[in-house]
Amino acid sequence: MMDSLFQPFAVKSLRLRNRIVMAPMSQGRAPDGQPDARYVDHFRKRAEGETGLIIAGSSSVDHPQAGFDDDEPHFHGTALATWSAIVEQVHATGGAIVPQVSHAGLQGLAAVAPPWAGMAPSGLWMKGAQVGTAPVSEQRGVPMTLDEIDGVVRSFARAAADAQALGFDGIEIHGGHGFLIDQFLWSHTNQREDRYGTERARFASEIVAACRAEVGPEFAILFRFSQFKMTDYGARLAHTPDELEAMLRPLVDAGVDVFDCSQRRFWRAEFPGSTLNLAGWVKALSGRPTIGGGSVGLDPKALEYGETGIYATAASASTATLDDLRARLDREEFDLVSIGRAILADPHWARKVRAGTIEALQSYGPEALAWPE
């Protein structure tokens, strides 16, 4: 029987040699939004290592204060030349790649650059530690106007058109982790009384629809989705399957082809009474393919950064862990597998798993994940 991790997968323009996806992770090497030339080699190595799909880390759309930080790549202007070179090199090695386009809203630069006008659905955000249990306080700025909302929607549509023109295999819209789109989806930060408040998925679905209008019916649109936030790992958009389905349906109708479900541990059940994780529930409720993941390749007992304030110590991609993953793929609970730290530390992780030669990983401290690899 063929290993389920290495079966091909296709949806619209997205045609993959296997089910392994490099999760979107920022390298923070793009001063003033210009990706370092080493980005080309960084992504090429992962494609050479037989990663099926590379999702490039968060890149800001062409809109004021869209960036997460000063070293986050832009996906507009002069930065597009480097992105073009990245696409060429990834394709030359048989890989596929999509950019992840984003607007951080108050998750990013806007939170440290008042006034907050036009940066959040209700002008409401949580300021506190990036991770951990530090106290969180609420601060309120000026809610986005309808014109400002329309401007952001147009900026995502421009990014989609650019991604298609550059030859990417699709595009991923970042709708998770407390970024601007997620701020509209989350009841804590969206307390509007207009249609963008009563229909919290409206902003996200308008962005998807605008992107679809730009790229046509066959260009794959992925949507990154999470319950947790970078400032609150316990946060939830949906507490029940019914709430989750109500949020997903407008996105499906707008044109999402694949949901990229960000989870911290792929084996954890999302709702009581079922073993399905978030990706499993999203696929069941939406009818769309999903990407599942979270601590793949790590010892499940390993410590995780963010819960204890230290980096994980990682054992091998254990047989039990990968067998569980394969079993879920075989049951078609989800379709693709997102790998983060393992592929960041070892660009040839996918090839080694296929060959059965994966070795025990060392600790994932900063030195193990440092540039240039």
Coordinates of C-alpha atoms in Angstrom, one line a residue:
M1 CA 0.0 0.0 0.0
M2 CA 1.3 3.4 -0.9
D3 CA 2.2 5.6 2.1
S4 CA -0.7 8.1 2.5
L5 CA 1.8 10.9 3.2
F6 CA 3.2 10.5 -0.3
Q7 CA 0.0 10.2 -2.4
P8 CA -0.4 13.1 -4.9
F9 CA -3.1 15.7 -4.4
A10 CA -4.7 18.2 -6.7
V11 CA -7.4 20.9 -6.5
K12 CA -7.7 23.4 -9.3
S13 CA -4.3 25.0 -10.0
L14 CA -2.7 23.3 -7.0
R15 CA -1.1 20.0 -8.0
L16 CA 1.1 18.4 -5.4
R17 CA 3.4 15.4 -5.5
N18 CA 2.6 14.5 -1.9
R19 CA 0.6 15.5 1.1
I20 CA 3.4 17.3 3.0
V21 CA 3.1 21.0 3.4
M22 CA 5.6 23.4 4.8
A23 CA 3.7 25.6 7.3
P24 CA 3.9 29.4 6.8
M25 CA 6.7 30.6 9.0
S26 CA 8.3 34.0 8.9
Q27 CA 12.1 34.3 8.8
G28 CA 12.1 38.0 9.7
R29 CA 14.8 38.8 7.2
A30 CA 13.0 41.4 5.1
P31 CA 14.1 44.9 6.2
D32 CA 11.7 47.5 5.0
G33 CA 9.6 44.7 3.5
Q34 CA 12.3 43.6 1.0
P35 CA 12.9 39.8 1.2
D36 CA 16.6 39.0 1.8
A37 CA 18.0 37.2 -1.3
R38 CA 18.6 34.1 0.9
Y39 CA 14.8 33.6 0.8
V40 CA 15.2 32.1 -2.7
D41 CA 17.7 29.4 -1.4
H42 CA 15.6 28.9 1.7
F43 CA 12.5 27.8 -0.2
R44 CA 14.4 26.0 -3.0
K45 CA 16.0 23.7 -0.4
R46 CA 12.6 22.7 1.0
A47 CA 11.3 21.9 -2.5
E48 CA 14.5 19.9 -3.2
G49 CA 13.8 18.0 0.0
E50 CA 10.5 16.8 -1.5
T51 CA 8.1 19.0 0.4
G52 CA 4.9 18.9 -1.6
L53 CA 3.6 22.4 -1.0
I54 CA 5.4 25.4 0.5
I55 CA 3.3 28.1 2.1
A56 CA 5.5 31.1 2.4
G57 CA 5.3 33.0 5.7
S58 CA 3.0 36.0 6.3
S59 CA 3.6 38.8 3.8
S60 CA 1.8 42.1 4.0
V61 CA -0.6 43.4 1.4
D62 CA -0.4 46.8 -0.1
H63 CA -2.2 48.7 2.6
P64 CA -1.0 51.2 5.3
Q65 CA 0.1 49.5 8.6
A66 CA -0.6 46.0 7.2
G67 CA 2.7 44.7 8.3
F68 CA 3.3 42.5 11.4
D69 CA 6.8 44.0 12.0
D70 CA 9.5 45.9 10.2
D71 CA 11.2 42.8 8.9
E72 CA 8.1 41.1 7.5
P73 CA 8.1 40.7 3.7
H74 CA 5.8 42.8 1.5
F75 CA 3.8 41.2 -1.2
H76 CA 3.7 44.3 -3.4
G77 CA 6.0 46.8 -5.1
T78 CA 9.7 46.0 -5.6
A79 CA 9.5 42.9 -3.3
L80 CA 7.7 41.1 -6.1
A81 CA 10.9 40.6 -8.0
T82 CA 12.3 38.4 -5.2
W83 CA 9.0 36.5 -5.1
S84 CA 9.3 35.8 -8.8
A85 CA 12.7 34.3 -8.3
I86 CA 11.4 32.1 -5.5
V87 CA 8.6 30.7 -7.6
E88 CA 11.0 30.0 -10.5
Q89 CA 13.4 28.0 -8.2
V90 CA 10.7 26.1 -6.4
H91 CA 9.1 25.0 -9.6
A92 CA 12.5 24.0 -11.1
T93 CA 12.8 21.4 -8.3
G94 CA 9.3 20.0 -8.8
G95 CA 7.7 21.8 -5.9
A96 CA 4.6 24.0 -5.5
I97 CA 4.3 27.2 -3.6
V98 CA 1.7 29.7 -2.5
P99 CA 2.2 33.1 -0.7
Q100 CA 0.4 33.8 2.5
V101 CA -0.9 37.4 2.2
S102 CA -2.0 39.2 5.3
H103 CA -3.0 42.4 7.1
A104 CA -1.9 42.2 10.8
G105 CA -4.2 45.0 12.0
L106 CA -3.6 45.7 15.7
Q107 CA -1.7 42.4 15.9
G108 CA 1.2 44.1 14.3
L109 CA 2.7 47.6 13.8
A110 CA -0.5 49.4 14.4
A111 CA -0.5 48.3 18.0
V112 CA 2.7 50.3 18.7
A113 CA 1.9 53.2 16.4
P114 CA -1.2 55.1 17.6
P115 CA -3.6 56.3 16.6
W116 CA -5.4 53.0 15.9
A117 CA -7.9 54.5 13.5
G118 CA -8.8 52.1 10.7
M119 CA -6.9 49.1 12.1
A120 CA -9.5 47.0 13.8
P121 CA -13.2 46.2 13.4
S122 CA -14.3 47.8 16.7
G123 CA -11.1 49.6 17.6
L124 CA -10.7 47.0 20.4
W125 CA -7.6 44.9 21.0
M126 CA -5.7 43.1 23.7
K127 CA -2.3 44.3 24.5
G128 CA 0.0 41.9 26.4
A129 CA 2.6 39.3 26.1
Q130 CA 3.0 37.6 22.7
V131 CA 2.7 34.2 24.4
G132 CA 2.4 33.0 28.0
T133 CA 0.2 34.1 30.8
A134 CA 1.0 37.8 31.3
P135 CA -2.0 39.9 32.2
V136 CA -3.9 41.2 29.2
S137 CA -5.6 44.7 29.2
E138 CA -8.1 46.0 26.7
Q139 CA -7.6 49.2 24.9
R140 CA -10.0 50.9 22.4
G141 CA -9.2 52.9 19.4
V142 CA -11.3 54.0 16.4
P143 CA -13.3 51.4 14.5
M144 CA -12.7 50.9 10.8
T145 CA -15.1 52.8 8.5
L146 CA -16.8 51.2 5.5
D147 CA -14.4 52.9 3.2
E148 CA -11.4 51.6 5.1
I149 CA -12.9 48.1 5.0
D150 CA -13.3 48.4 1.2
G151 CA -9.7 49.6 0.9
V152 CA -8.4 46.5 2.7
V153 CA -10.6 44.2 0.5
R154 CA -9.1 45.8 -2.6
S155 CA -5.6 45.3 -1.3
F156 CA -6.1 41.6 -1.0
A157 CA -7.5 41.4 -4.5
R158 CA -4.4 43.1 -5.8
A159 CA -2.2 40.6 -4.0
A160 CA -4.2 37.7 -5.6
A161 CA -3.8 39.1 -9.0
D162 CA 0.0 39.6 -8.5
A163 CA 0.3 36.0 -7.2
Q164 CA -1.3 34.6 -10.3
A165 CA 0.8 36.8 -12.6
L166 CA 4.0 35.7 -10.9
G167 CA 3.2 32.0 -11.5
F168 CA 2.3 30.9 -7.9
D169 CA 0.3 27.8 -7.6
G170 CA -2.4 29.5 -5.6
I171 CA -2.7 32.0 -2.8
E172 CA -3.4 31.7 0.9
I173 CA -5.3 34.4 2.8
H174 CA -4.2 34.7 6.4
G175 CA -7.4 34.7 8.5
G176 CA -6.0 33.3 11.7
H177 CA -3.8 34.1 14.8
G178 CA -5.4 37.4 15.7
F179 CA -4.6 39.1 12.4
L180 CA -7.1 41.6 11.0
I181 CA -9.4 39.2 9.3
D182 CA -9.4 37.1 12.5
Q183 CA -10.3 40.2 14.5
F184 CA -13.5 40.4 12.5
L185 CA -14.2 36.7 13.1
W186 CA -13.6 36.8 16.9
S187 CA -16.5 38.1 19.0
H188 CA -14.0 39.6 21.5
T189 CA -12.6 42.1 19.0
N190 CA -15.6 42.5 16.8
Q191 CA -18.4 44.2 18.6
R192 CA -19.7 46.2 15.7
E193 CA -23.4 46.8 15.4
D194 CA -23.5 46.9 11.6
R195 CA -23.6 44.0 9.2
Y196 CA -19.8 43.3 9.7
G197 CA -20.7 42.7 13.4
T198 CA -23.9 40.7 13.0
E199 CA -22.2 38.7 10.2
R200 CA -18.7 38.2 11.5
A201 CA -17.6 36.2 8.5
R202 CA -18.7 39.0 6.1
F203 CA -15.3 40.8 5.9
A204 CA -13.4 37.6 5.3
S205 CA -15.9 36.4 2.7
E206 CA -15.8 39.7 0.9
I207 CA -12.0 39.4 0.7
V208 CA -12.2 35.9 -0.7
A209 CA -14.9 36.9 -3.2
A210 CA -12.8 39.9 -4.4
C211 CA -9.7 37.6 -4.8
R212 CA -11.8 35.1 -6.7
A213 CA -13.1 37.8 -9.0
E214 CA -9.5 38.8 -9.8
V215 CA -8.1 35.3 -10.5
G216 CA -11.0 33.4 -12.0
P217 CA -12.5 30.1 -11.1
E218 CA -9.4 27.8 -11.5
F219 CA -6.8 29.5 -9.3
A220 CA -6.6 27.8 -5.9
I221 CA -7.5 30.0 -2.9
L222 CA -6.5 28.7 0.5
F223 CA -7.7 30.3 3.8
R224 CA -5.7 30.1 7.0
F225 CA -8.0 29.6 10.0
S226 CA -7.4 29.2 13.7
Q227 CA -9.3 29.2 17.0
F228 CA -6.3 30.4 19.1
K229 CA -4.6 33.8 18.9
M230 CA -1.0 34.7 19.3
T231 CA -2.0 36.5 22.4
D232 CA -4.5 34.0 23.7
Y233 CA -4.0 30.3 23.1
G234 CA -7.3 29.5 24.8
A235 CA -9.4 31.7 22.5
R236 CA -12.1 30.2 20.4
L237 CA -14.1 31.5 17.4
A238 CA -16.6 28.7 17.6
H239 CA -17.6 26.7 20.7
T240 CA -19.8 24.2 18.9
P241 CA -19.9 22.6 15.5
D242 CA -22.9 24.7 14.6
E243 CA -21.1 27.9 15.3
L244 CA -18.2 26.7 13.2
E245 CA -20.4 25.7 10.3
A246 CA -22.1 29.1 10.3
M247 CA -18.6 30.8 10.1
L248 CA -17.4 28.5 7.3
R249 CA -20.4 28.6 5.0
P250 CA -20.0 32.2 3.7
L251 CA -16.3 31.5 3.1
V252 CA -17.1 28.4 1.0
D253 CA -19.8 30.3 -0.9
A254 CA -17.2 33.1 -1.6
G255 CA -14.7 30.7 -3.2
V256 CA -12.4 29.1 -0.7
D257 CA -10.9 25.9 -2.1
V258 CA -8.8 24.7 0.8
F259 CA -8.9 25.5 4.5
D260 CA -5.5 25.6 6.3
C261 CA -6.5 24.8 9.9
S262 CA -3.8 26.0 12.3
Q263 CA -3.7 23.7 15.4
R264 CA -1.1 23.4 18.1
R265 CA -1.4 19.6 18.3
F266 CA -2.9 17.5 15.5
W267 CA -4.1 14.7 17.7
R268 CA -6.3 16.8 20.0
A269 CA -10.1 16.6 19.5
E270 CA -11.8 19.9 18.8
F271 CA -15.2 19.3 20.3
P272 CA -16.5 16.8 22.8
G273 CA -17.9 13.5 21.6
S274 CA -15.6 13.1 18.6
T275 CA -11.9 12.4 17.9
L276 CA -11.9 14.8 15.0
N277 CA -9.4 17.7 15.2
L278 CA -10.1 21.2 13.9
A279 CA -9.1 20.2 10.3
G280 CA -11.4 17.2 10.5
W281 CA -14.4 19.2 11.6
V282 CA -13.8 21.9 9.1
K283 CA -13.7 19.4 6.2
A284 CA -16.8 17.6 7.5
L285 CA -18.8 20.8 7.8
S286 CA -17.5 22.7 4.8
G287 CA -17.0 19.9 2.2
R288 CA -13.7 21.4 1.3
P289 CA -10.2 19.8 1.6
T290 CA -8.3 20.8 4.7
I291 CA -4.7 21.0 5.9
G292 CA -4.2 19.6 9.4
G293 CA -1.1 19.7 11.5
G294 CA 0.4 20.8 14.8
S295 CA 3.6 19.3 16.4
V296 CA 4.1 16.8 13.6
G297 CA 7.5 15.3 14.0
L298 CA 7.8 16.2 17.6
D299 CA 7.5 13.9 20.6
P300 CA 4.0 14.5 21.9
K301 CA 5.4 14.8 25.4
A302 CA 7.9 17.5 24.4
L303 CA 7.6 21.0 25.8
E304 CA 6.3 23.6 23.5
Y305 CA 7.3 27.2 23.2
G306 CA 4.5 29.4 24.4
E307 CA 3.2 27.2 27.1
T308 CA 6.3 27.1 29.3
G309 CA 8.3 30.0 27.9
I310 CA 11.0 27.7 26.5
Y311 CA 11.6 25.9 23.2
A312 CA 10.7 22.4 22.6
T313 CA 13.1 19.5 23.0
A314 CA 12.3 17.2 20.2
A315 CA 12.6 13.5 19.8
S316 CA 12.3 11.7 16.4
A317 CA 9.2 11.8 14.2
S318 CA 8.2 8.8 16.2
T319 CA 6.5 5.8 14.5
A320 CA 3.5 6.2 16.8
T321 CA 3.0 9.8 15.9
L322 CA 3.4 9.3 12.2
D323 CA 1.2 6.2 12.2
D324 CA -1.6 8.2 13.9
L325 CA -1.2 10.9 11.3
R326 CA -1.3 8.4 8.4
A327 CA -4.4 6.7 9.9
R328 CA -6.2 10.1 9.9
L329 CA -5.2 10.7 6.3
D330 CA -6.4 7.1 5.4
R331 CA -9.7 7.9 7.0
E332 CA -9.8 11.2 5.0
E333 CA -10.3 13.3 8.1
F334 CA -8.1 15.9 6.4
D335 CA -6.1 15.9 3.1
L336 CA -2.8 17.6 3.7
V337 CA -0.3 17.7 6.6
S338 CA 1.3 20.9 7.8
I339 CA 4.8 20.6 9.1
G340 CA 6.5 23.5 10.9
R341 CA 9.6 23.1 13.0
A342 CA 10.7 19.8 11.6
I343 CA 11.0 21.2 8.0
L344 CA 12.4 24.4 9.2
A345 CA 15.2 22.6 11.0
D346 CA 15.7 20.0 8.3
P347 CA 14.9 21.0 4.7
H348 CA 15.1 17.3 3.6
W349 CA 12.6 16.0 6.3
A350 CA 10.0 14.9 3.7
R351 CA 12.6 13.0 1.6
K352 CA 14.0 11.2 4.8
V353 CA 10.5 10.2 5.9
R354 CA 9.8 8.7 2.4
A355 CA 13.1 6.8 2.5
G356 CA 12.6 5.7 6.1
T357 CA 15.9 7.3 7.2
I358 CA 14.6 10.1 9.4
E359 CA 16.9 10.5 12.3
A360 CA 16.2 11.8 15.8
L361 CA 16.1 15.5 15.9
Q362 CA 18.0 17.6 18.3
S363 CA 16.5 20.3 20.5
Y364 CA 14.7 23.1 18.6
G365 CA 16.3 26.0 20.2
P366 CA 17.0 29.2 18.3
E367 CA 20.3 27.9 17.0
A368 CA 18.6 24.9 15.4
L369 CA 16.1 27.1 13.5
A370 CA 18.5 30.0 12.6
W371 CA 19.1 31.3 9.2
P372 CA 20.3 30.4 6.6
E373 CA 18.6 26.9 6.7

